[in-house]
């Protein structure tokens, strides 16, 4: 017994002695978490591949602080409980410097507290629930470690509602899925509509994997709805579009951003044409940065289309923002990187936009409403919904003061 | 009234989807008192396998190939998952074994076909047809007809063919059937094969209306299981009635009560059936000697 203890101690001593000199050139570990399997995986995989692409580019150019970026990828399966497990593993075992990811609002809310407690910055690059960046606001917490590069729900809900009203629709039906994402989005929509003095004529719910939307659609129709605002992800949004075609009821449909998922386009087919949704990124090559991003993505992952372009672009940008912050901090310590993110000195050229002071201590959202455009499904692709946006496609939309 | 009829029509279509899957549970339960909890995955594999074949063979020629595929799949599940558990007289080993196989199938499917839900090409026009104001997709009619035909075919097989008679004999009394020279092992394998075959067939049948993807089976199989319990695990007619009850209850509740509570009445019904008539609405109560 005694001898085995001594051996163990000796082994430990050896291990630490060997590990110490290697530290200087150690790679910088960055967690990447998202659903790479299951219903929302087209978003997760697009995000991960965007992240991989950016990390590879940065590493080719010498890395950050002379160190290479090393991605520690974990599949959170879009499940809240798995997300929390992944977070603990990345924090406690992998000792990541920061984490990029979260596709699902519910997963983000369940998992990001572990990073907050460990003072490790998180950049949400896809999840849109409004509360995500407000979960750890001062004064309840000293500092908030959660940042975001996606168009959060209040922005999207506002755009969806305003668009419906601007097009002259009076009777709005809201259809939302029963997940955290759908229900938080529905709340934002209802709140916004209330402020505008509009009461939706129907507010209906559906579950993930529901195959029949007849009841929801008939209720909306019976209530006299002339437009549908739908909050959900690709497959079920497609079932709504197909259900409308089946019932022979044709009203315009405005959805949250995931109607840009490949699954929506495939499953809805021609029934999906004309559906519009807020987008931070449309797959076009108007800017050199966008062209190099798209060419790189297509070549590296051997596709001719990003499954979910918005997720890919935001994932890509989140790496560059994090790299810039680490560089400015001159360190990988969490508090320093957070402070650098809140006050980035250099402009970061990304795919969605050129980030000029994207975050402040009070505002952890990089996207403001003026940066989001409407995309439209047209024959299997997402295009600009409005002519003026298409004309201005090459103009970089920079952030203005956000309202959140 | 028209809305009511529309709701019932949609409910019937959904209910027959459940019934077609539930039918497979009933087949294996009758012969071996075991179930394939990977029934949803058999459905999913059938649909995805069919989806791969369609570009080469077209929809109609693909059907027999999917049937063969399902038949083989069922045999694999029985050999790997159920037989060892039955052999060692493990009362519940087959539960975990079939669930485990289901998870493995799902992961394999994700690796082969990807993780996205895909579109299954419809063999019939996708325009709805109108019956007195009620709109129905041609594909929904085909689901109802196809599911009924499939069940009829299996019933005929059981009543007319010698193998079918062996299945019936085994399901009535497995020990007596064994003593009469029936190879009950083979009969059980056969029932699993037919069960997975019906699931694979149901998969290609419902795929143009539902979503097609590695996760398509999970929710459907769960609903179908509830249907099998409501209708009675012993009865083919029971699953049809159970399916229709659940499907129509869902759409009617969605409209007249709340879409948020759509799934509740079906499950309340399940609890009620279990409390009042545990063998299901059409099940036969048997006295189990211990």
XYZ file of C-alpha atoms in Angstrom:
694
model
C 0.000 0.000 0.000
C 2.656 2.427 1.038
C 4.836 1.686 -1.957
C 1.997 2.139 -4.377
C 1.270 5.535 -2.856
C 4.879 6.589 -3.319
C 4.777 5.391 -6.892
C 1.643 7.388 -7.486
C 3.206 10.500 -6.027
C 6.300 10.004 -8.148
C 4.193 9.558 -11.250
C 2.282 12.718 -10.473
C 5.479 14.653 -9.934
C 6.820 13.424 -13.254
C 3.630 14.346 -15.039
C 3.630 17.904 -13.735
C 7.343 18.272 -14.439
C 6.824 17.308 -18.057
C 3.658 19.337 -18.473
C 5.067 22.624 -17.224
C 7.567 23.454 -19.991
C 4.994 22.570 -22.653
C 2.650 25.313 -21.442
C 4.155 28.145 -23.456
C 3.206 26.719 -26.835
C -0.010 25.119 -25.634
C -2.918 25.601 -28.000
C -5.777 27.829 -26.921
C -8.728 25.585 -26.207
C -12.085 26.841 -27.386
C -15.302 24.962 -26.755
C -17.805 24.569 -29.582
C -21.235 23.348 -28.555
C -24.319 22.787 -30.670
C -26.621 20.054 -31.932
C -24.780 18.063 -34.570
C -27.482 15.397 -34.568
C -31.263 15.658 -34.452
C -33.815 18.118 -35.743
C -31.873 21.365 -35.431
C -28.569 19.879 -36.548
C -28.458 21.657 -39.896
C -28.007 24.850 -37.887
C -25.504 23.224 -35.548
C -23.408 21.687 -38.287
C -23.393 24.896 -40.343
C -22.298 26.838 -37.264
C -19.572 24.305 -36.415
C -18.252 24.295 -39.962
C -18.198 28.098 -40.013
C -16.229 27.992 -36.757
C -13.849 25.359 -38.121
C -13.226 27.405 -41.243
C -12.380 30.553 -39.308
C -10.178 28.718 -36.798
C -8.286 27.061 -39.628
C -7.673 30.434 -41.301
C -6.468 31.991 -38.070
C -4.170 29.038 -37.356
C -2.690 29.251 -40.847
C -1.821 32.867 -40.172
C 0.055 32.007 -37.001
C -2.760 31.698 -34.488
C -3.432 34.088 -31.632
C -0.690 35.238 -29.237
C 1.581 32.843 -31.107
C -0.602 29.939 -30.071
C -2.859 27.788 -32.218
C -6.601 27.653 -31.662
C -7.795 24.199 -30.723
C -11.515 23.516 -31.033
C -13.097 21.194 -28.496
C -16.368 20.243 -30.189
C -19.236 18.674 -28.301
C -22.674 17.620 -29.502
C -25.319 18.927 -27.114
C -28.042 17.234 -29.201
C -30.267 20.257 -28.764
C -31.208 18.849 -25.353
C -31.102 21.082 -22.310
C -29.737 18.422 -19.972
C -27.017 17.309 -22.373
C -26.072 20.955 -22.903
C -25.556 21.377 -19.171
C -23.370 18.259 -19.056
C -21.304 19.468 -21.996
C -20.835 22.836 -20.307
C -19.518 21.222 -17.131
C -17.175 19.021 -19.096
C -15.795 21.913 -21.124
C -15.335 24.059 -18.036
C -14.006 21.546 -15.541
C -12.253 18.913 -17.604
C -11.251 20.546 -20.863
C -10.553 23.940 -19.223
C -11.587 25.885 -22.285
C -10.726 29.557 -22.554
C -14.084 30.454 -24.071
C -17.001 28.686 -25.709
C -18.773 29.403 -28.962
C -22.147 28.004 -29.845
C -25.625 27.295 -28.586
C -28.189 26.865 -31.290
C -31.136 26.219 -29.035
C -32.404 28.837 -26.643
C -33.355 26.243 -24.039
C -29.886 24.690 -24.100
C -28.244 28.086 -23.758
C -30.352 28.960 -20.730
C -29.628 25.602 -19.084
C -25.893 25.561 -19.791
C -24.396 29.026 -19.780
C -24.546 29.501 -16.022
C -21.607 27.103 -15.707
C -19.498 29.439 -17.809
C -20.782 32.455 -15.932
C -19.805 30.897 -12.602
C -16.369 29.920 -13.912
C -15.893 33.386 -15.438
C -15.429 32.005 -18.942
C -16.852 34.053 -21.809
C -19.481 32.521 -24.093
C -20.371 33.877 -27.497
C -23.792 32.671 -28.551
C -23.601 32.598 -32.294
C -27.026 31.271 -33.198
C -29.530 31.033 -30.310
C -31.890 33.999 -30.351
C -33.962 33.961 -27.126
C -33.964 37.558 -25.888
C -33.271 36.566 -22.296
C -30.004 34.787 -23.165
C -27.756 37.831 -22.907
C -29.771 39.277 -20.039
C -29.633 36.226 -17.788
C -26.644 37.501 -15.789
C -27.098 41.237 -16.012
C -25.567 43.495 -13.385
C -26.401 44.468 -10.689
C -27.495 40.915 -9.834
C -24.158 39.681 -11.143
C -20.825 41.525 -11.111
C -20.153 40.879 -14.761
C -22.006 39.222 -17.589
C -19.972 36.656 -19.497
C -22.557 35.928 -22.187
C -22.262 37.585 -25.588
C -24.125 37.067 -28.831
C -23.703 37.479 -32.585
C -27.224 36.583 -33.699
C -30.354 38.668 -34.201
C -32.184 38.209 -30.918
C -35.907 37.576 -30.729
C -37.082 41.064 -29.812
C -35.505 42.283 -33.042
C -37.013 39.487 -35.085
C -40.437 39.700 -33.461
C -40.486 43.437 -34.051
C -39.529 43.000 -37.683
C -42.119 40.283 -38.244
C -44.901 42.299 -36.627
C -43.971 45.554 -38.321
C -43.820 43.866 -41.691
C -47.283 42.359 -41.243
C -48.713 45.699 -40.168
C -46.903 47.610 -42.918
C -48.337 45.294 -45.535
C -51.783 46.212 -44.269
C -52.762 43.031 -42.470
C -55.133 43.546 -39.581
C -55.855 40.061 -38.307
C -52.726 38.305 -37.200
C -52.508 34.649 -36.185
C -49.467 33.506 -34.209
C -48.316 29.876 -34.433
C -45.391 28.911 -32.212
C -43.777 25.637 -31.235
C -43.858 24.433 -27.639
C -40.111 24.655 -26.959
C -38.422 27.450 -24.995
C -37.518 28.976 -28.323
C -41.050 29.081 -29.668
C -42.729 30.177 -26.483
C -40.226 32.938 -25.641
C -40.518 34.171 -29.222
C -44.297 34.116 -28.994
C -44.096 36.227 -25.822
C -41.898 38.758 -27.594
C -44.298 38.849 -30.529
C -47.359 39.331 -28.345
C -45.644 42.015 -26.280
C -44.600 43.905 -29.373
C -48.020 43.644 -30.978
C -49.648 44.840 -27.776
C -47.434 47.906 -27.775
C -48.631 48.559 -31.315
C -52.219 48.151 -30.230
C -52.785 44.972 -32.200
C -54.369 41.924 -30.646
C -53.721 38.675 -32.523
C -56.912 36.871 -33.499
C -55.435 33.451 -32.744
C -52.433 32.199 -30.776
C -51.762 28.511 -31.370
C -49.146 25.972 -30.347
C -47.611 22.926 -31.975
C -45.045 20.317 -30.943
C -41.765 19.338 -32.522
C -42.409 16.462 -34.963
C -46.126 17.170 -35.238
C -47.309 15.787 -38.551
C -50.678 17.461 -38.763
C -51.342 21.198 -38.450
C -55.029 21.067 -39.411
C -56.359 22.116 -36.007
C -54.042 25.115 -35.663
C -54.686 26.325 -39.196
C -58.450 25.843 -39.075
C -58.594 27.817 -35.826
C -56.637 30.652 -37.403
C -58.826 30.520 -40.473
C -62.021 30.468 -38.412
C -60.756 33.520 -36.516
C -60.447 35.330 -39.840
C -56.664 35.653 -39.855
C -55.210 37.315 -42.946
C -51.535 36.673 -42.131
C -49.617 34.040 -40.164
C -46.641 34.840 -37.970
C -44.950 31.541 -37.191
C -42.231 30.886 -34.627
C -40.491 27.519 -34.946
C -37.775 25.617 -36.768
C -37.570 24.348 -40.341
C -39.429 21.016 -40.396
C -42.527 22.163 -38.503
C -42.661 25.511 -40.300
C -42.710 23.459 -43.486
C -45.614 21.405 -42.152
C -47.515 24.670 -41.630
C -46.865 25.715 -45.226
C -47.919 22.273 -46.466
C -50.964 22.265 -44.215
C -52.121 25.589 -45.662
C -51.770 24.203 -49.168
C -53.782 21.142 -48.159
C -56.588 23.247 -46.738
C -56.496 25.480 -49.792
C -56.061 28.500 -47.549
C -53.591 30.992 -48.875
C -52.446 33.798 -46.605
C -48.931 35.221 -46.385
C -46.586 33.632 -43.881
C -43.881 35.508 -42.017
C -41.649 33.340 -39.845
C -38.697 33.618 -37.508
C -35.317 33.056 -39.123
C -35.196 29.193 -39.192
C -37.397 29.014 -42.301
C -34.027 29.536 -43.986
C -33.050 26.004 -42.922
C -32.555 23.545 -45.738
C -35.200 21.277 -44.219
C -37.847 23.973 -44.631
C -36.932 24.510 -48.255
C -36.917 20.773 -49.009
C -40.067 19.764 -47.186
C -42.240 22.735 -48.091
C -41.158 22.680 -51.731
C -43.252 25.051 -53.822
C -45.579 25.614 -50.853
C -42.707 27.475 -49.211
C -42.270 30.016 -51.978
C -42.859 33.561 -50.812
C -42.378 32.863 -47.102
C -40.269 35.646 -45.606
C -38.074 35.676 -42.510
C -35.455 37.945 -40.852
C -31.868 37.130 -41.860
C -28.491 38.515 -40.872
C -26.844 36.938 -43.881
C -27.956 36.036 -47.392
C -25.716 33.755 -49.398
C -24.279 36.327 -51.822
C -20.748 37.137 -52.873
C -21.059 40.925 -52.973
C -18.183 41.601 -50.592
C -14.680 40.131 -50.911
C -14.929 38.772 -47.370
C -18.231 37.077 -48.143
C -16.874 35.655 -51.364
C -13.805 34.201 -49.663
C -15.980 32.807 -46.855
C -18.410 31.124 -49.243
C -15.694 29.805 -51.564
C -13.776 28.493 -48.553
C -16.887 26.877 -47.095
C -17.934 25.220 -50.354
C -14.422 23.904 -51.021
C -13.633 22.745 -47.484
C -16.909 20.964 -46.807
C -17.591 19.903 -50.407
C -21.062 21.413 -50.727
C -22.553 23.910 -53.136
C -24.797 25.512 -50.552
C -24.544 26.091 -46.804
C -27.328 24.113 -45.100
C -28.217 27.097 -42.913
C -26.264 30.122 -44.180
C -27.048 32.417 -41.243
C -25.676 29.904 -38.722
C -22.529 29.355 -40.786
C -21.831 33.070 -41.138
C -22.474 33.931 -37.493
C -20.355 30.996 -36.352
C -17.498 32.142 -38.554
C -17.674 35.704 -37.253
C -17.797 34.628 -33.615
C -14.316 33.078 -33.926
C -12.806 36.277 -35.286
C -14.421 38.350 -32.545
C -13.083 36.008 -29.886
C -9.617 35.962 -31.468
C -9.542 39.749 -31.545
C -10.515 39.890 -27.876
C -7.851 37.380 -26.812
C -5.280 39.300 -28.780
C -6.270 42.588 -27.198
C -6.346 41.058 -23.716
C -2.897 39.591 -24.328
C -4.058 36.720 -22.183
C -6.545 33.905 -22.072
C -7.882 34.687 -18.626
C -11.669 34.857 -18.683
C -12.179 38.250 -17.024
C -9.582 39.873 -19.276
C -11.104 38.420 -22.438
C -14.539 39.531 -21.319
C -13.272 43.036 -20.663
C -11.657 43.068 -24.108
C -14.872 41.914 -25.772
C -16.750 44.721 -24.072
C -14.290 47.246 -25.446
C -12.783 46.004 -28.704
C -10.308 48.551 -30.049
C -9.810 47.065 -33.476
C -12.418 46.700 -36.146
C -13.148 43.074 -36.946
C -14.094 42.335 -40.518
C -16.621 39.532 -40.558
C -19.054 38.050 -43.029
C -22.224 39.507 -41.568
C -20.737 42.926 -41.007
C -17.595 44.766 -39.976
C -17.741 44.840 -36.201
C -16.834 48.207 -34.746
C -17.247 48.113 -30.981
C -19.874 45.340 -31.232
C -20.244 44.985 -27.475
C -20.281 47.362 -24.528
C -20.529 46.470 -20.844
C -24.264 47.153 -21.062
C -24.985 45.698 -24.487
C -23.837 42.174 -25.270
C -25.610 41.836 -28.610
C -23.547 42.433 -31.734
C -26.536 42.740 -34.039
C -28.925 45.670 -34.198
C -32.168 45.785 -36.088
C -30.853 47.786 -39.032
C -28.440 44.930 -39.791
C -31.191 42.388 -40.337
C -32.949 42.088 -43.678
C -35.889 40.045 -44.852
C -35.042 36.926 -46.794
C -37.543 35.169 -48.980
C -37.801 31.554 -50.054
C -37.721 31.362 -53.793
C -37.382 28.103 -55.692
C -35.078 26.383 -53.246
C -32.974 29.392 -52.235
C -33.110 32.267 -49.808
C -32.963 35.573 -51.651
C -33.445 39.186 -50.587
C -37.165 39.769 -50.080
C -36.958 43.450 -50.906
C -35.516 45.119 -53.956
C -33.790 47.866 -51.996
C -31.991 45.302 -49.836
C -30.869 43.407 -52.916
C -29.569 46.648 -54.418
C -27.672 47.480 -51.243
C -26.369 43.950 -50.814
C -22.756 45.134 -51.070
C -23.145 47.792 -48.392
C -21.882 46.762 -44.981
C -24.685 47.243 -42.484
C -23.028 48.485 -39.325
C -24.454 48.450 -35.859
C -26.432 51.331 -34.497
C -27.399 51.822 -30.894
C -29.516 48.885 -29.853
C -32.672 49.145 -27.840
C -32.227 46.029 -25.722
C -70.138 21.314 -39.474
C -67.716 21.496 -42.350
C -64.899 22.340 -39.990
C -65.854 19.362 -37.853
C -65.751 17.028 -40.842
C -62.408 18.450 -41.940
C -61.013 17.832 -38.467
C -62.340 14.284 -38.444
C -60.887 13.605 -41.899
C -57.442 14.824 -40.835
C -57.741 12.921 -37.576
C -58.568 9.720 -39.414
C -55.508 10.106 -41.631
C -53.242 10.679 -38.640
C -54.947 7.866 -36.736
C -54.320 5.390 -39.522
C -50.641 6.363 -39.468
C -50.575 5.423 -35.783
C -52.569 2.249 -36.422
C -50.250 1.065 -39.190
C -47.307 1.281 -36.807
C -49.213 -0.127 -33.843
C -50.113 -3.177 -35.902
C -46.474 -4.262 -35.761
C -46.447 -4.236 -31.955
C -49.424 -6.517 -31.900
C -47.847 -9.073 -34.281
C -44.840 -9.879 -32.136
C -46.714 -9.634 -28.856
C -49.138 -12.317 -29.968
C -46.444 -14.934 -30.608
C -43.702 -14.209 -28.116
C -45.184 -11.786 -25.559
C -42.371 -9.436 -26.483
C -42.396 -6.131 -28.353
C -39.934 -4.394 -30.585
C -39.390 -1.015 -28.979
C -37.335 -0.158 -32.040
C -40.522 -0.238 -34.113
C -40.195 3.497 -34.796
C -36.668 2.959 -36.031
C -37.802 0.116 -38.306
C -40.305 2.561 -39.754
C -37.604 5.191 -40.152
C -35.139 2.800 -41.784
C -37.828 1.608 -44.172
C -38.651 5.175 -45.178
C -35.021 6.222 -45.631
C -34.157 3.025 -47.487
C -37.135 3.658 -49.745
C -36.062 7.258 -50.248
C -32.679 6.052 -51.475
C -34.277 3.616 -53.907
C -36.922 5.931 -55.357
C -34.618 7.750 -57.820
C -33.607 4.393 -59.332
C -36.819 2.426 -59.203
C -39.679 4.893 -58.860
C -42.174 4.727 -56.021
C -44.134 1.599 -56.927
C -41.215 -0.677 -57.746
C -39.518 0.468 -54.536
C -42.330 -0.981 -52.375
C -41.465 -4.705 -52.723
C -37.794 -3.968 -52.120
C -38.625 -2.134 -48.913
C -40.760 -5.089 -47.836
C -37.809 -7.433 -48.290
C -35.591 -5.011 -46.405
C -38.052 -4.784 -43.523
C -38.396 -8.559 -43.411
C -34.629 -8.989 -43.060
C -34.430 -6.212 -40.502
C -37.002 -7.894 -38.284
C -35.064 -11.137 -38.350
C -31.919 -9.289 -37.286
C -33.716 -7.612 -34.378
C -35.147 -10.917 -33.207
C -31.847 -12.794 -33.451
C -29.725 -10.097 -31.807
C -32.107 -8.516 -29.373
C -34.931 -10.817 -28.415
C -33.834 -14.440 -28.751
C -30.937 -14.302 -26.259
C -33.201 -12.690 -23.680
C -35.961 -15.220 -24.249
C -33.483 -18.103 -24.161
C -32.101 -17.240 -20.741
C -35.671 -16.686 -19.556
C -34.892 -13.085 -18.795
C -38.257 -11.513 -18.179
C -37.348 -8.019 -19.383
C -33.985 -8.206 -21.160
C -35.655 -7.810 -24.545
C -36.935 -4.371 -23.555
C -33.469 -2.884 -23.240
C -32.152 -4.961 -26.124
C -34.742 -3.710 -28.607
C -34.393 -0.135 -27.367
C -30.618 -0.428 -27.731
C -30.913 -1.732 -31.278
C -33.289 1.121 -32.050
C -30.755 3.692 -30.835
C -28.008 2.026 -32.858
C -30.203 2.076 -35.967
C -30.934 5.743 -35.436
C -27.261 6.628 -35.141
C -26.369 4.562 -38.176
C -29.124 6.298 -40.122
C -27.831 9.699 -39.040
C -24.431 8.801 -40.380
C -25.723 7.470 -43.685
C -28.574 9.844 -44.488
C -27.578 12.874 -42.472
C -29.409 14.572 -39.676
C -31.870 16.686 -41.602
C -35.476 15.934 -42.254
C -35.857 15.222 -45.934
C -38.650 15.436 -48.447
C -40.102 12.149 -49.645
C -41.378 12.440 -53.226
C -45.108 11.841 -53.385
C -46.270 9.243 -55.906
C -49.672 10.934 -56.119
C -50.559 14.542 -56.933
C -49.984 16.865 -53.979
C -53.124 18.874 -54.690
C -55.890 18.242 -52.193
C -59.158 16.843 -53.490
C -62.511 18.025 -52.162
C -65.355 15.898 -50.853
C -68.293 18.139 -50.049
C -66.058 20.885 -48.746
C -63.661 18.568 -46.906
C -60.174 18.706 -48.352
C -58.052 15.581 -48.302
C -54.665 14.856 -49.795
C -54.612 11.882 -52.184
C -51.700 10.609 -50.154
C -53.854 10.539 -47.006
C -56.371 8.339 -48.781
C -53.547 6.086 -49.813
C -52.335 5.830 -46.213
C -55.775 4.707 -45.079
C -56.178 2.269 -47.939
C -52.595 1.005 -47.758
C -52.719 0.416 -44.014
C -56.017 -1.468 -44.270
C -54.727 -3.573 -47.169
C -51.581 -4.403 -45.278
C -53.489 -5.538 -42.224
C -55.856 -7.543 -44.395
C -52.922 -9.234 -46.113
C -51.368 -10.217 -42.794
C -54.695 -11.517 -41.498
C -55.161 -13.593 -44.659
C -51.655 -14.936 -44.318
C -52.354 -15.958 -40.742
C -55.610 -17.702 -41.622
C -54.770 -19.360 -44.909
C -51.079 -20.289 -45.114
C -49.496 -23.089 -43.126
C -46.941 -20.683 -41.690
C -49.710 -18.366 -40.709
C -51.509 -21.166 -38.936
C -48.308 -21.912 -37.085
C -48.179 -18.277 -36.029
C -51.723 -18.438 -34.739
C -51.046 -21.710 -32.949
C -47.948 -20.303 -31.325
C -49.753 -17.187 -30.213
C -52.513 -19.275 -28.648
C -50.274 -21.565 -26.661
C -46.585 -21.560 -27.314
C -45.851 -24.709 -25.328
C -48.601 -26.768 -26.916
C -47.550 -25.569 -30.362
C -44.013 -26.687 -29.626
C -45.204 -30.111 -28.548
C -47.182 -30.424 -31.770
C -43.978 -30.129 -33.732
C -44.117 -26.450 -34.638
C -40.725 -24.814 -34.631
C -41.793 -21.961 -32.374
C -38.363 -20.310 -32.573
C -38.794 -19.903 -36.295
C -42.351 -18.725 -35.877
C -41.239 -16.008 -33.475
C -38.535 -14.904 -35.909
C -41.152 -14.858 -38.636
C -43.466 -12.713 -36.566
C -40.662 -10.222 -35.960
C -39.899 -10.186 -39.658
C -43.512 -9.522 -40.567
C -43.719 -6.915 -37.834
C -40.684 -4.979 -39.085
C -41.937 -5.442 -42.632
C -45.220 -3.759 -41.770
C -43.310 -0.962 -40.043
C -41.053 -0.425 -43.063
C -44.104 -0.428 -45.317
C -45.836 2.047 -43.016
C -42.687 4.161 -43.257
C -42.778 4.572 -47.019
C -46.540 4.975 -46.849
C -46.543 7.886 -44.410
C -43.242 9.485 -45.453
C -44.690 11.764 -48.162
C -47.026 13.303 -45.564
C -44.845 13.299 -42.444
C -41.188 14.220 -42.268
C -38.533 11.744 -43.329
C -35.362 11.602 -41.290
C -33.454 9.707 -38.649
C -35.708 11.008 -35.875
C -39.056 10.548 -37.617
C -39.864 7.323 -35.776
C -39.567 8.415 -32.173
C -42.762 10.395 -31.658
C -44.827 8.277 -34.061
C -43.794 5.034 -32.370
C -44.699 6.381 -28.955
C -48.157 7.416 -30.123
C -48.539 4.048 -31.841
C -47.644 2.294 -28.612
C -50.397 4.194 -26.840
C -52.732 3.125 -29.642
C -51.742 -0.517 -29.213
C -52.457 -0.327 -25.493
C -55.790 1.442 -25.977
C -56.934 -0.969 -28.660
C -55.514 -4.053 -27.020
C -52.247 -5.772 -27.820
C -54.078 -8.919 -28.837
C -56.368 -7.495 -31.463
C -55.821 -6.350 -35.044
C -59.177 -4.601 -35.100
C -58.261 -2.951 -31.814
C -55.318 -1.043 -33.242
C -57.458 0.381 -36.041
C -60.102 1.576 -33.617
C -57.462 2.781 -31.156
C -55.662 4.686 -33.906
C -58.812 6.369 -35.106
C -59.824 7.328 -31.571
C -56.432 8.857 -30.810
C -56.077 10.653 -34.155
C -59.555 12.167 -34.108
C -59.276 13.049 -30.399
C -56.086 14.978 -31.127
C -57.454 17.136 -33.924
C -60.795 17.772 -32.212
C -59.116 18.782 -28.944
C -56.723 20.997 -30.875
C -59.599 22.889 -32.383
C -62.304 22.906 -29.729
C -60.196 23.115 -26.579
C -56.659 24.305 -27.227
C -53.818 23.355 -29.524
C -51.609 23.407 -26.430
C -53.575 20.474 -24.993
C -53.750 18.511 -28.245
C -51.963 15.449 -26.876
C -53.674 15.360 -23.493
C -57.034 13.613 -24.145
C -55.373 10.724 -25.937
C -53.173 10.114 -22.944
C -56.036 10.536 -20.482
C -57.861 7.953 -22.533
C -54.837 5.700 -22.246
C -54.899 6.018 -18.461
C -58.636 5.430 -18.383
C -58.342 2.285 -20.478
C -55.563 0.970 -18.287
C -57.622 1.634 -15.182
C -60.879 0.172 -16.407
C -59.886 -2.419 -18.970
C -56.152 -3.150 -18.750
C -56.204 -5.549 -21.714
C -57.371 -2.774 -24.018
C -60.726 -2.105 -25.603
C -60.548 -5.182 -27.811
C -58.207 -7.334 -25.787
C -59.177 -10.737 -24.422
C -58.747 -11.129 -20.710
C -56.855 -14.323 -19.956
C -56.110 -15.862 -16.648
C -52.386 -16.225 -16.196
C -51.407 -19.218 -14.146
C -48.364 -18.696 -12.014
